[in-house]
Short mmCIF file of N, CA and C in Angstrom, two decimals:
data_model
loop_
_atom_site.label_atom_id
_atom_site.label_comp_id
_atom_site.label_asym_id
_atom_site.label_seq_id
_atom_site.Cartn_x
_atom_site.Cartn_y
_atom_site.Cartn_z
N MET A 8 0.85 -1.17 0.00
CA MET A 8 0.00 0.00 0.00
C MET A 8 0.90 1.24 0.00
N SER A 9 0.72 2.12 -0.95
CA SER A 9 1.56 3.31 -1.01
C SER A 9 0.84 4.49 -0.38
N ARG A 10 1.61 5.27 0.30
CA ARG A 10 1.05 6.46 0.95
C ARG A 10 1.83 7.66 0.47
N THR A 11 1.15 8.78 0.39
CA THR A 11 1.87 9.99 0.07
C THR A 11 2.66 10.40 1.29
N VAL A 12 3.90 10.72 1.08
CA VAL A 12 4.77 11.06 2.20
C VAL A 12 4.60 12.55 2.50
N SER A 13 4.14 12.84 3.71
CA SER A 13 4.04 14.23 4.13
C SER A 13 4.91 14.40 5.36
N LYS A 14 5.43 15.57 5.49
CA LYS A 14 6.36 15.83 6.59
C LYS A 14 5.62 15.88 7.92
N LEU A 15 6.18 15.17 8.90
CA LEU A 15 5.60 15.17 10.23
C LEU A 15 6.19 16.32 11.04
N PRO A 16 5.38 16.96 11.86
CA PRO A 16 5.92 18.03 12.71
C PRO A 16 6.82 17.45 13.79
N PRO A 17 7.72 18.25 14.35
CA PRO A 17 8.55 17.76 15.45
C PRO A 17 7.66 17.33 16.62
N GLY A 18 7.99 16.22 17.23
CA GLY A 18 7.21 15.73 18.36
C GLY A 18 6.02 14.87 17.97
N ALA A 19 5.84 14.65 16.67
CA ALA A 19 4.72 13.81 16.23
C ALA A 19 4.96 12.37 16.66
N ASN A 20 3.91 11.74 17.14
CA ASN A 20 4.00 10.33 17.51
C ASN A 20 2.63 9.69 17.41
N ARG A 21 2.52 8.43 17.79
CA ARG A 21 1.27 7.68 17.65
C ARG A 21 0.25 8.02 18.72
N ILE A 22 0.66 8.77 19.73
CA ILE A 22 -0.23 9.03 20.87
C ILE A 22 -0.79 10.44 20.78
N LEU A 23 -2.11 10.53 20.80
CA LEU A 23 -2.78 11.84 20.79
C LEU A 23 -3.35 12.10 22.17
N PHE A 24 -3.24 13.36 22.58
CA PHE A 24 -3.86 13.82 23.83
C PHE A 24 -5.09 14.62 23.43
N VAL A 25 -6.23 14.26 23.98
CA VAL A 25 -7.49 14.92 23.64
C VAL A 25 -8.04 15.57 24.90
N LYS A 26 -8.41 16.85 24.78
CA LYS A 26 -8.98 17.53 25.94
C LYS A 26 -10.24 18.28 25.56
N ASN A 27 -10.91 18.82 26.57
CA ASN A 27 -12.20 19.49 26.44
C ASN A 27 -13.31 18.52 26.04
N LEU A 28 -13.17 17.27 26.51
CA LEU A 28 -14.20 16.27 26.25
C LEU A 28 -15.34 16.40 27.25
N SER A 29 -16.52 15.99 26.84
CA SER A 29 -17.66 15.91 27.75
C SER A 29 -17.35 14.87 28.81
N TYR A 30 -17.80 15.11 30.02
CA TYR A 30 -17.59 14.14 31.10
C TYR A 30 -18.39 12.86 30.85
N ASN A 31 -19.34 12.91 29.93
CA ASN A 31 -20.17 11.75 29.63
C ASN A 31 -19.63 10.90 28.48
N ILE A 32 -18.49 11.27 27.94
CA ILE A 32 -17.91 10.54 26.80
C ILE A 32 -17.53 9.13 27.22
N THR A 33 -17.65 8.20 26.31
CA THR A 33 -17.27 6.81 26.60
C THR A 33 -16.11 6.40 25.70
N GLY A 34 -15.46 5.32 26.07
CA GLY A 34 -14.39 4.78 25.23
C GLY A 34 -14.91 4.39 23.86
N GLU A 35 -16.13 3.86 23.84
CA GLU A 35 -16.74 3.45 22.57
C GLU A 35 -16.94 4.67 21.65
N ASP A 36 -17.37 5.80 22.23
CA ASP A 36 -17.54 7.02 21.44
C ASP A 36 -16.21 7.42 20.78
N LEU A 37 -15.14 7.36 21.56
CA LEU A 37 -13.83 7.77 21.03
C LEU A 37 -13.30 6.75 20.03
N TYR A 38 -13.51 5.46 20.28
CA TYR A 38 -13.11 4.43 19.31
C TYR A 38 -13.82 4.65 17.98
N ASP A 39 -15.12 4.96 18.04
CA ASP A 39 -15.89 5.19 16.81
C ASP A 39 -15.36 6.40 16.05
N LEU A 40 -15.10 7.49 16.77
CA LEU A 40 -14.66 8.72 16.13
C LEU A 40 -13.24 8.60 15.59
N PHE A 41 -12.30 8.23 16.43
CA PHE A 41 -10.90 8.19 16.02
C PHE A 41 -10.59 6.98 15.14
N GLY A 42 -11.36 5.91 15.29
CA GLY A 42 -11.14 4.71 14.49
C GLY A 42 -11.39 4.93 13.01
N ARG A 43 -12.06 5.99 12.64
CA ARG A 43 -12.28 6.33 11.23
C ARG A 43 -10.97 6.68 10.52
N TYR A 44 -9.95 7.02 11.29
CA TYR A 44 -8.69 7.50 10.71
C TYR A 44 -7.58 6.45 10.74
N GLY A 45 -7.87 5.26 11.28
CA GLY A 45 -6.86 4.20 11.29
C GLY A 45 -7.05 3.28 12.47
N SER A 46 -6.22 2.25 12.51
CA SER A 46 -6.31 1.26 13.58
C SER A 46 -5.86 1.85 14.91
N LEU A 47 -6.65 1.61 15.93
CA LEU A 47 -6.33 2.10 17.26
C LEU A 47 -5.76 0.97 18.11
N ARG A 48 -4.79 1.31 18.90
CA ARG A 48 -4.23 0.34 19.84
C ARG A 48 -4.92 0.47 21.20
N GLN A 49 -5.20 1.73 21.61
CA GLN A 49 -5.76 1.93 22.95
C GLN A 49 -6.41 3.30 23.05
N VAL A 50 -7.44 3.38 23.90
CA VAL A 50 -8.06 4.65 24.28
C VAL A 50 -8.14 4.66 25.79
N ARG A 51 -7.63 5.74 26.40
CA ARG A 51 -7.66 5.89 27.85
C ARG A 51 -8.36 7.20 28.18
N ILE A 52 -9.42 7.11 28.96
CA ILE A 52 -10.18 8.30 29.35
C ILE A 52 -9.84 8.65 30.79
N GLY A 53 -9.59 9.94 31.05
CA GLY A 53 -9.29 10.39 32.41
C GLY A 53 -10.49 10.22 33.31
N ASN A 54 -10.26 9.68 34.52
CA ASN A 54 -11.39 9.44 35.42
C ASN A 54 -11.17 10.03 36.81
N GLU A 55 -10.09 10.79 36.99
CA GLU A 55 -9.85 11.46 38.27
C GLU A 55 -10.17 12.94 38.11
N ALA A 56 -10.23 13.64 39.23
CA ALA A 56 -10.61 15.05 39.20
C ALA A 56 -9.74 15.87 38.23
N LYS A 57 -8.43 15.64 38.26
CA LYS A 57 -7.52 16.42 37.40
C LYS A 57 -7.54 15.99 35.94
N THR A 58 -8.01 14.77 35.66
CA THR A 58 -7.93 14.25 34.30
C THR A 58 -9.29 14.11 33.61
N LYS A 59 -10.37 14.43 34.32
CA LYS A 59 -11.69 14.35 33.69
C LYS A 59 -11.73 15.27 32.48
N GLY A 60 -12.40 14.81 31.44
CA GLY A 60 -12.51 15.60 30.22
C GLY A 60 -11.31 15.46 29.29
N THR A 61 -10.42 14.52 29.61
CA THR A 61 -9.25 14.28 28.76
C THR A 61 -9.17 12.81 28.40
N ALA A 62 -8.37 12.52 27.37
CA ALA A 62 -8.15 11.13 26.98
C ALA A 62 -6.85 11.03 26.19
N PHE A 63 -6.30 9.84 26.18
CA PHE A 63 -5.19 9.51 25.30
C PHE A 63 -5.70 8.51 24.28
N VAL A 64 -5.38 8.74 23.02
CA VAL A 64 -5.76 7.83 21.95
C VAL A 64 -4.47 7.38 21.27
N VAL A 65 -4.23 6.07 21.26
CA VAL A 65 -3.00 5.52 20.71
C VAL A 65 -3.31 4.80 19.40
N PHE A 66 -2.67 5.27 18.33
CA PHE A 66 -2.84 4.66 17.01
C PHE A 66 -1.75 3.63 16.76
N GLU A 67 -1.97 2.74 15.83
CA GLU A 67 -0.95 1.79 15.40
C GLU A 67 0.11 2.49 14.55
N ASP A 68 -0.30 3.53 13.82
CA ASP A 68 0.59 4.19 12.86
C ASP A 68 0.60 5.71 13.09
N VAL A 69 1.78 6.30 13.03
CA VAL A 69 1.91 7.73 13.29
C VAL A 69 1.19 8.58 12.23
N MET A 70 1.16 8.12 10.99
CA MET A 70 0.49 8.89 9.93
C MET A 70 -1.03 8.91 10.15
N ASP A 71 -1.57 7.81 10.68
CA ASP A 71 -3.00 7.80 11.02
C ASP A 71 -3.28 8.78 12.15
N ALA A 72 -2.37 8.84 13.13
CA ALA A 72 -2.53 9.79 14.23
C ALA A 72 -2.51 11.22 13.71
N LYS A 73 -1.57 11.51 12.79
CA LYS A 73 -1.47 12.86 12.23
C LYS A 73 -2.75 13.21 11.46
N ASN A 74 -3.26 12.26 10.70
CA ASN A 74 -4.49 12.48 9.93
C ASN A 74 -5.66 12.77 10.86
N ALA A 75 -5.77 12.00 11.95
CA ALA A 75 -6.84 12.22 12.92
C ALA A 75 -6.70 13.60 13.56
N LEU A 76 -5.47 13.96 13.94
CA LEU A 76 -5.24 15.27 14.55
C LEU A 76 -5.65 16.38 13.58
N ASP A 77 -5.23 16.26 12.33
CA ASP A 77 -5.56 17.29 11.33
C ASP A 77 -7.07 17.45 11.15
N HIS A 78 -7.81 16.35 11.22
CA HIS A 78 -9.25 16.41 10.97
C HIS A 78 -10.10 16.65 12.22
N LEU A 79 -9.61 16.26 13.39
CA LEU A 79 -10.47 16.30 14.58
C LEU A 79 -10.16 17.43 15.55
N ASN A 80 -9.05 18.11 15.41
CA ASN A 80 -8.78 19.25 16.29
C ASN A 80 -9.82 20.33 16.01
N GLY A 81 -10.60 20.68 17.02
CA GLY A 81 -11.68 21.65 16.85
C GLY A 81 -13.01 21.02 16.47
N PHE A 82 -13.06 19.69 16.41
CA PHE A 82 -14.27 18.97 16.04
C PHE A 82 -15.34 19.14 17.13
N HIS A 83 -16.58 19.32 16.71
CA HIS A 83 -17.70 19.48 17.65
C HIS A 83 -18.21 18.11 18.03
N LEU A 84 -18.06 17.75 19.31
CA LEU A 84 -18.44 16.43 19.81
C LEU A 84 -19.19 16.60 21.13
N GLN A 85 -20.41 16.14 21.18
CA GLN A 85 -21.25 16.20 22.37
C GLN A 85 -21.27 17.62 22.98
N GLU A 86 -21.61 18.57 22.14
CA GLU A 86 -21.77 19.97 22.56
C GLU A 86 -20.47 20.65 23.01
N ARG A 87 -19.32 20.11 22.61
CA ARG A 87 -18.03 20.71 22.96
C ARG A 87 -17.12 20.65 21.75
N TYR A 88 -16.20 21.59 21.68
CA TYR A 88 -15.18 21.57 20.64
C TYR A 88 -13.93 20.95 21.24
N ILE A 89 -13.54 19.78 20.74
CA ILE A 89 -12.42 19.07 21.33
C ILE A 89 -11.09 19.62 20.82
N VAL A 90 -10.07 19.48 21.65
CA VAL A 90 -8.71 19.89 21.31
C VAL A 90 -7.88 18.62 21.21
N VAL A 91 -7.22 18.43 20.07
CA VAL A 91 -6.41 17.24 19.84
C VAL A 91 -4.97 17.67 19.62
N LEU A 92 -4.06 17.08 20.39
CA LEU A 92 -2.63 17.41 20.31
C LEU A 92 -1.81 16.13 20.30
N PHE A 93 -0.59 16.22 19.77
CA PHE A 93 0.32 15.09 19.93
C PHE A 93 0.74 15.05 21.40
N HIS A 94 0.80 13.86 21.96
CA HIS A 94 1.24 13.69 23.35
C HIS A 94 2.71 14.08 23.44
N MET A 95 3.04 14.91 24.43
CA MET A 95 4.42 15.34 24.65
C MET A 95 4.99 14.53 25.79
N ALA A 96 5.69 13.46 25.47
CA ALA A 96 6.23 12.57 26.49
C ALA A 96 7.20 13.30 27.41
N SER A 97 7.95 14.23 26.89
CA SER A 97 8.94 14.93 27.72
C SER A 97 8.26 15.71 28.85
N ARG A 98 7.10 16.26 28.62
CA ARG A 98 6.37 16.98 29.67
C ARG A 98 5.94 15.99 30.76
N GLN A 99 5.42 14.86 30.33
CA GLN A 99 4.99 13.85 31.29
C GLN A 99 6.20 13.34 32.08
N ASP A 100 7.33 13.14 31.40
CA ASP A 100 8.54 12.69 32.08
C ASP A 100 8.99 13.71 33.11
N ALA A 101 8.89 14.99 32.79
CA ALA A 101 9.30 16.04 33.73
C ALA A 101 8.42 16.02 34.97
N ILE A 102 7.14 15.82 34.79
CA ILE A 102 6.21 15.76 35.92
C ILE A 102 6.56 14.55 36.80
N THR A 103 6.82 13.42 36.16
CA THR A 103 7.18 12.21 36.89
C THR A 103 8.48 12.41 37.65
N GLN A 104 9.46 13.05 37.01
CA GLN A 104 10.75 13.30 37.67
C GLN A 104 10.57 14.21 38.88
N LYS A 105 9.76 15.24 38.77
CA LYS A 105 9.53 16.14 39.90
C LYS A 105 8.90 15.39 41.07
N ALA A 106 7.95 14.52 40.77
CA ALA A 106 7.29 13.74 41.82
C ALA A 106 8.30 12.79 42.47
N GLU A 107 9.16 12.20 41.67
CA GLU A 107 10.18 11.28 42.20
C GLU A 107 11.17 12.03 43.09
N ILE A 108 11.58 13.21 42.69
CA ILE A 108 12.52 14.01 43.49
C ILE A 108 11.87 14.40 44.82
N ALA A 109 10.63 14.82 44.78
CA ALA A 109 9.92 15.20 46.02
C ALA A 109 9.81 14.00 46.96
N LYS A 110 9.53 12.83 46.40
CA LYS A 110 9.43 11.62 47.21
C LYS A 110 10.77 11.29 47.86
N ARG A 111 11.85 11.40 47.10
CA ARG A 111 13.19 11.10 47.63
C ARG A 111 13.59 12.10 48.72
N GLU A 112 13.26 13.39 48.49
CA GLU A 112 13.58 14.40 49.49
C GLU A 112 12.82 14.14 50.80
N GLU A 113 11.58 13.70 50.67
CA GLU A 113 10.78 13.38 51.85
C GLU A 113 11.38 12.17 52.60
N GLU A 114 11.81 11.16 51.85
CA GLU A 114 12.44 9.99 52.47
C GLU A 114 13.75 10.38 53.17
N LEU A 115 14.51 11.26 52.54
CA LEU A 115 15.77 11.72 53.11
C LEU A 115 15.52 12.47 54.42
N ALA A 116 14.50 13.33 54.42
CA ALA A 116 14.17 14.08 55.64
C ALA A 116 13.77 13.13 56.77
N LYS A 117 13.01 12.09 56.44
CA LYS A 117 12.62 11.11 57.46
C LYS A 117 13.85 10.38 58.02
N LEU A 118 14.76 9.99 57.15
CA LEU A 118 15.98 9.30 57.59
C LEU A 118 16.85 10.20 58.47
N LYS A 119 16.96 11.47 58.07
CA LYS A 119 17.73 12.42 58.88
C LYS A 119 17.13 12.56 60.27
N ALA A 120 15.81 12.65 60.35
CA ALA A 120 15.13 12.77 61.64
C ALA A 120 15.30 11.49 62.45
N GLN A 121 15.20 10.38 61.80
CA GLN A 121 15.33 9.09 62.48
C GLN A 121 16.73 8.91 63.08
N HIS A 122 17.74 9.41 62.41
CA HIS A 122 19.14 9.24 62.86
C HIS A 122 19.71 10.51 63.50
N ASN A 123 18.84 11.45 63.81
CA ASN A 123 19.24 12.72 64.44
C ASN A 123 20.35 13.44 63.68
N ILE A 124 20.18 13.54 62.40
CA ILE A 124 21.15 14.26 61.56
C ILE A 124 20.53 15.62 61.24
N ARG A 125 21.27 16.68 61.56
CA ARG A 125 20.79 18.03 61.29
C ARG A 125 21.57 18.65 60.14
N ASP A 126 20.90 19.51 59.42
CA ASP A 126 21.59 20.27 58.38
C ASP A 126 22.21 21.50 59.03
N ASP A 127 23.49 21.66 58.86
CA ASP A 127 24.17 22.84 59.38
C ASP A 127 24.23 23.89 58.27
N ASP A 128 23.55 24.99 58.53
CA ASP A 128 23.51 26.05 57.52
C ASP A 128 24.60 27.04 57.70
#
């Protein structure tokens, strides 16, 4: 199968981040909508307070993801205009690293208290 080769933007990948979704959206709704643009590997809908109204859609092929992004960004779905972006793994990694550093600092403080070690300023 031949495809026309179009240039991918920097940071393009198979994972799309979708936001401004209705809280009533289902995985089936997203599979139906995004599946029109290619084979999907996974759909994950946010279900916590900070992630409600968002989802990750993972395609099998990066060109299918780009096509979906081009066609669905700004799409009107369940009375809302959705925002579709390429997932930025580096941002997620930075958040994870910050959480890991905070956890380690907390563990260090506990160990210092446990062994009566003070910081001399």
